[in-house]
XYZ file of C-alpha atoms in Angstrom:
218
model
C 41.579 -7.376 -45.749
C 41.227 -8.474 -42.115
C 42.522 -6.149 -39.464
C 45.434 -7.476 -37.019
C 46.083 -6.508 -33.518
C 48.837 -6.858 -31.233
C 48.210 -7.674 -27.722
C 47.360 -3.807 -26.448
C 45.740 -3.011 -29.138
C 43.173 -5.980 -28.811
C 42.687 -4.924 -25.208
C 42.321 -1.278 -25.929
C 39.566 -2.362 -28.989
C 37.628 -4.620 -26.303
C 37.858 -2.210 -23.519
C 40.053 -4.590 -20.959
C 43.256 -4.317 -19.575
C 45.967 -6.821 -20.969
C 46.441 -9.021 -17.601
C 42.693 -9.645 -18.331
C 43.388 -10.751 -22.194
C 46.045 -12.616 -20.987
C 43.873 -14.516 -18.012
C 41.400 -15.327 -20.952
C 44.260 -17.033 -22.718
C 45.198 -18.657 -19.984
C 41.469 -19.925 -19.370
C 41.451 -20.807 -23.170
C 38.532 -18.301 -23.588
C 40.349 -17.244 -26.577
C 41.893 -18.980 -29.338
C 45.385 -18.672 -29.900
C 46.905 -16.040 -32.086
C 48.979 -16.199 -34.838
C 52.671 -16.112 -33.868
C 55.617 -14.125 -35.782
C 58.598 -14.429 -33.553
C 57.719 -13.041 -30.062
C 54.735 -10.799 -31.581
C 51.366 -12.244 -30.963
C 48.830 -11.350 -33.745
C 44.971 -11.248 -32.903
C 42.216 -10.862 -35.636
C 38.610 -9.764 -35.423
C 37.336 -12.844 -34.346
C 39.195 -12.586 -31.224
C 37.647 -9.319 -30.469
C 34.258 -10.768 -31.336
C 34.905 -13.495 -28.723
C 36.049 -10.679 -26.159
C 33.106 -8.727 -26.719
C 30.864 -11.975 -26.414
C 32.737 -12.698 -23.230
C 31.600 -9.391 -21.664
C 28.171 -9.620 -22.940
C 27.903 -13.009 -21.084
C 29.642 -11.674 -18.325
C 26.761 -9.086 -17.958
C 24.077 -11.519 -17.880
C 25.401 -13.196 -15.192
C 27.410 -16.383 -16.936
C 30.424 -17.211 -14.664
C 33.862 -17.758 -16.370
C 33.509 -21.157 -16.039
C 30.167 -21.268 -17.727
C 31.726 -19.384 -20.627
C 33.976 -21.895 -20.935
C 31.852 -24.559 -20.823
C 29.709 -23.140 -23.743
C 32.520 -22.495 -26.018
C 33.968 -25.815 -25.470
C 30.660 -27.440 -26.660
C 30.601 -25.496 -29.767
C 34.186 -25.756 -30.465
C 33.171 -29.548 -31.575
C 29.870 -28.752 -33.507
C 31.257 -25.204 -35.402
C 30.296 -26.933 -38.835
C 26.931 -28.072 -38.055
C 24.422 -24.937 -38.718
C 27.312 -22.827 -38.096
C 26.388 -22.153 -34.482
C 30.140 -22.068 -33.229
C 29.185 -18.089 -34.406
C 27.149 -17.613 -31.528
C 29.990 -17.646 -28.685
C 32.966 -16.843 -31.663
C 31.397 -14.153 -33.548
C 28.478 -11.687 -33.083
C 26.583 -10.473 -30.188
C 23.802 -13.285 -29.601
C 21.785 -13.272 -26.187
C 20.305 -16.709 -26.520
C 21.662 -19.246 -24.187
C 22.165 -22.576 -25.998
C 21.045 -25.852 -23.924
C 22.887 -29.481 -24.450
C 20.537 -32.199 -24.572
C 20.401 -35.853 -24.760
C 18.452 -37.437 -27.538
C 15.955 -38.816 -24.436
C 15.858 -35.149 -23.065
C 14.813 -33.972 -26.421
C 12.332 -36.442 -27.021
C 11.132 -35.201 -23.455
C 10.205 -31.753 -24.682
C 8.810 -33.028 -27.678
C 6.798 -36.378 -26.830
C 5.824 -38.314 -30.160
C 6.934 -35.352 -32.323
C 10.861 -36.028 -32.668
C 10.359 -37.393 -36.261
C 13.540 -37.475 -39.007
C 11.596 -34.844 -40.742
C 11.276 -32.388 -37.863
C 15.118 -33.494 -36.779
C 16.113 -32.352 -40.241
C 13.931 -29.113 -40.328
C 15.407 -28.341 -36.933
C 18.836 -28.761 -38.314
C 18.121 -26.751 -41.404
C 17.101 -24.031 -39.332
C 19.816 -24.169 -37.342
C 17.795 -24.728 -33.989
C 19.851 -27.904 -33.617
C 23.599 -29.157 -33.904
C 25.020 -32.250 -32.889
C 28.012 -32.781 -30.570
C 29.378 -35.903 -30.260
C 26.436 -37.754 -28.713
C 24.692 -34.533 -27.456
C 22.162 -32.249 -28.973
C 22.761 -28.635 -28.744
C 19.711 -26.363 -29.259
C 20.730 -22.678 -30.173
C 18.364 -21.057 -27.620
C 16.936 -21.812 -24.464
C 13.624 -19.230 -25.078
C 13.222 -20.964 -28.382
C 13.359 -24.524 -26.715
C 10.857 -23.631 -24.521
C 8.378 -21.472 -26.316
C 8.183 -24.483 -29.039
C 7.755 -27.425 -26.362
C 5.253 -25.080 -24.742
C 3.196 -25.181 -28.039
C 3.972 -28.598 -28.758
C 2.226 -29.216 -25.238
C -0.672 -27.139 -25.990
C -1.470 -29.251 -29.199
C 0.344 -27.518 -32.071
C 1.981 -29.943 -34.271
C 6.171 -29.440 -34.059
C 6.311 -29.507 -37.737
C 3.851 -26.514 -37.731
C 6.045 -24.769 -35.072
C 9.148 -25.156 -37.109
C 7.829 -24.089 -40.651
C 6.078 -20.766 -38.388
C 9.468 -20.194 -37.139
C 11.086 -20.256 -40.649
C 8.622 -17.805 -41.429
C 9.195 -15.443 -38.625
C 12.952 -15.756 -39.222
C 12.324 -14.164 -42.912
C 10.612 -11.155 -41.243
C 12.957 -10.847 -38.346
C 16.050 -10.613 -40.609
C 14.088 -7.918 -42.704
C 13.398 -6.073 -39.308
C 16.977 -6.786 -38.372
C 18.284 -5.339 -41.524
C 15.782 -1.901 -41.266
C 17.477 -1.199 -37.950
C 20.752 -1.960 -38.881
C 20.345 0.481 -41.583
C 18.847 3.143 -39.296
C 22.018 3.053 -37.106
C 24.583 2.438 -39.925
C 22.991 5.679 -41.815
C 22.550 8.327 -38.722
C 25.046 6.677 -36.537
C 27.792 3.982 -36.636
C 28.052 0.086 -36.615
C 30.127 0.428 -33.426
C 26.540 1.709 -31.714
C 24.851 -1.350 -32.666
C 25.518 -3.357 -29.799
C 24.722 -0.656 -27.523
C 21.310 0.168 -28.951
C 20.093 -3.145 -29.642
C 17.708 -3.304 -26.454
C 16.040 -0.304 -28.556
C 15.284 -2.861 -31.442
C 14.042 -4.985 -29.095
C 11.692 -3.006 -27.760
C 10.438 -1.723 -30.912
C 9.657 -5.103 -32.272
C 8.087 -6.156 -28.789
C 5.628 -3.001 -28.768
C 4.673 -3.391 -32.451
C 3.846 -6.908 -32.180
C 1.987 -6.618 -28.848
C -0.343 -3.813 -30.799
C -0.233 -5.784 -34.148
C -1.847 -8.830 -32.104
C -4.097 -6.629 -30.143
C -5.657 -5.072 -33.718
C -5.885 -8.496 -34.891
C -7.850 -9.566 -31.722
C -10.269 -6.717 -32.053
C -10.551 -7.337 -35.677
C -11.795 -10.990 -35.156
C -14.325 -9.816 -32.442
C -15.616 -7.261 -34.365
C -18.817 -8.870 -35.940
C -18.974 -5.722 -38.552
C -15.202 -6.456 -39.678
């Protein structure tokens, strides 16, 4: 059963003063609570939103910028479940709003109906009115760079799908490790450790592969 919080309880769980919570409400950074008489009841998704706001502030986003990001996803929440980026979870990725023309400029000649369908299926893209929202600035930059180097976008998307399968498995391993020996509440704080492990292992794996390809006896 989903937990509900009074104003003071939610502020305490999020580690912020009650006046800050009220300020976020006034700025429409939080969805309205359920009202029962004069009592406001909040739920876990409100707590997740507050934690996400805190994470974005730590990364240098302004409250105005965060409000714009939230507004962008409120309209497209049902497409690819991208609304979870700012309403739920702890994503560190920055979404990017693009016109269709700007998207075509990133992937000149590669924005075909098939590639668009694949991107929507992966959740990389969502539609917000006449604009297109890409889930991650980093993924957008990397994929467009690969296409500029001559890699077909269809191949990039297929590789992204396969990488996600492995990434999901690695995330599950780390989550199980922390949940077993510490607590799920430790996950946000320890995420940088998981990223360091993945980056180090990937670097060493690529080094081994390069060495193997260069060894004539291999």
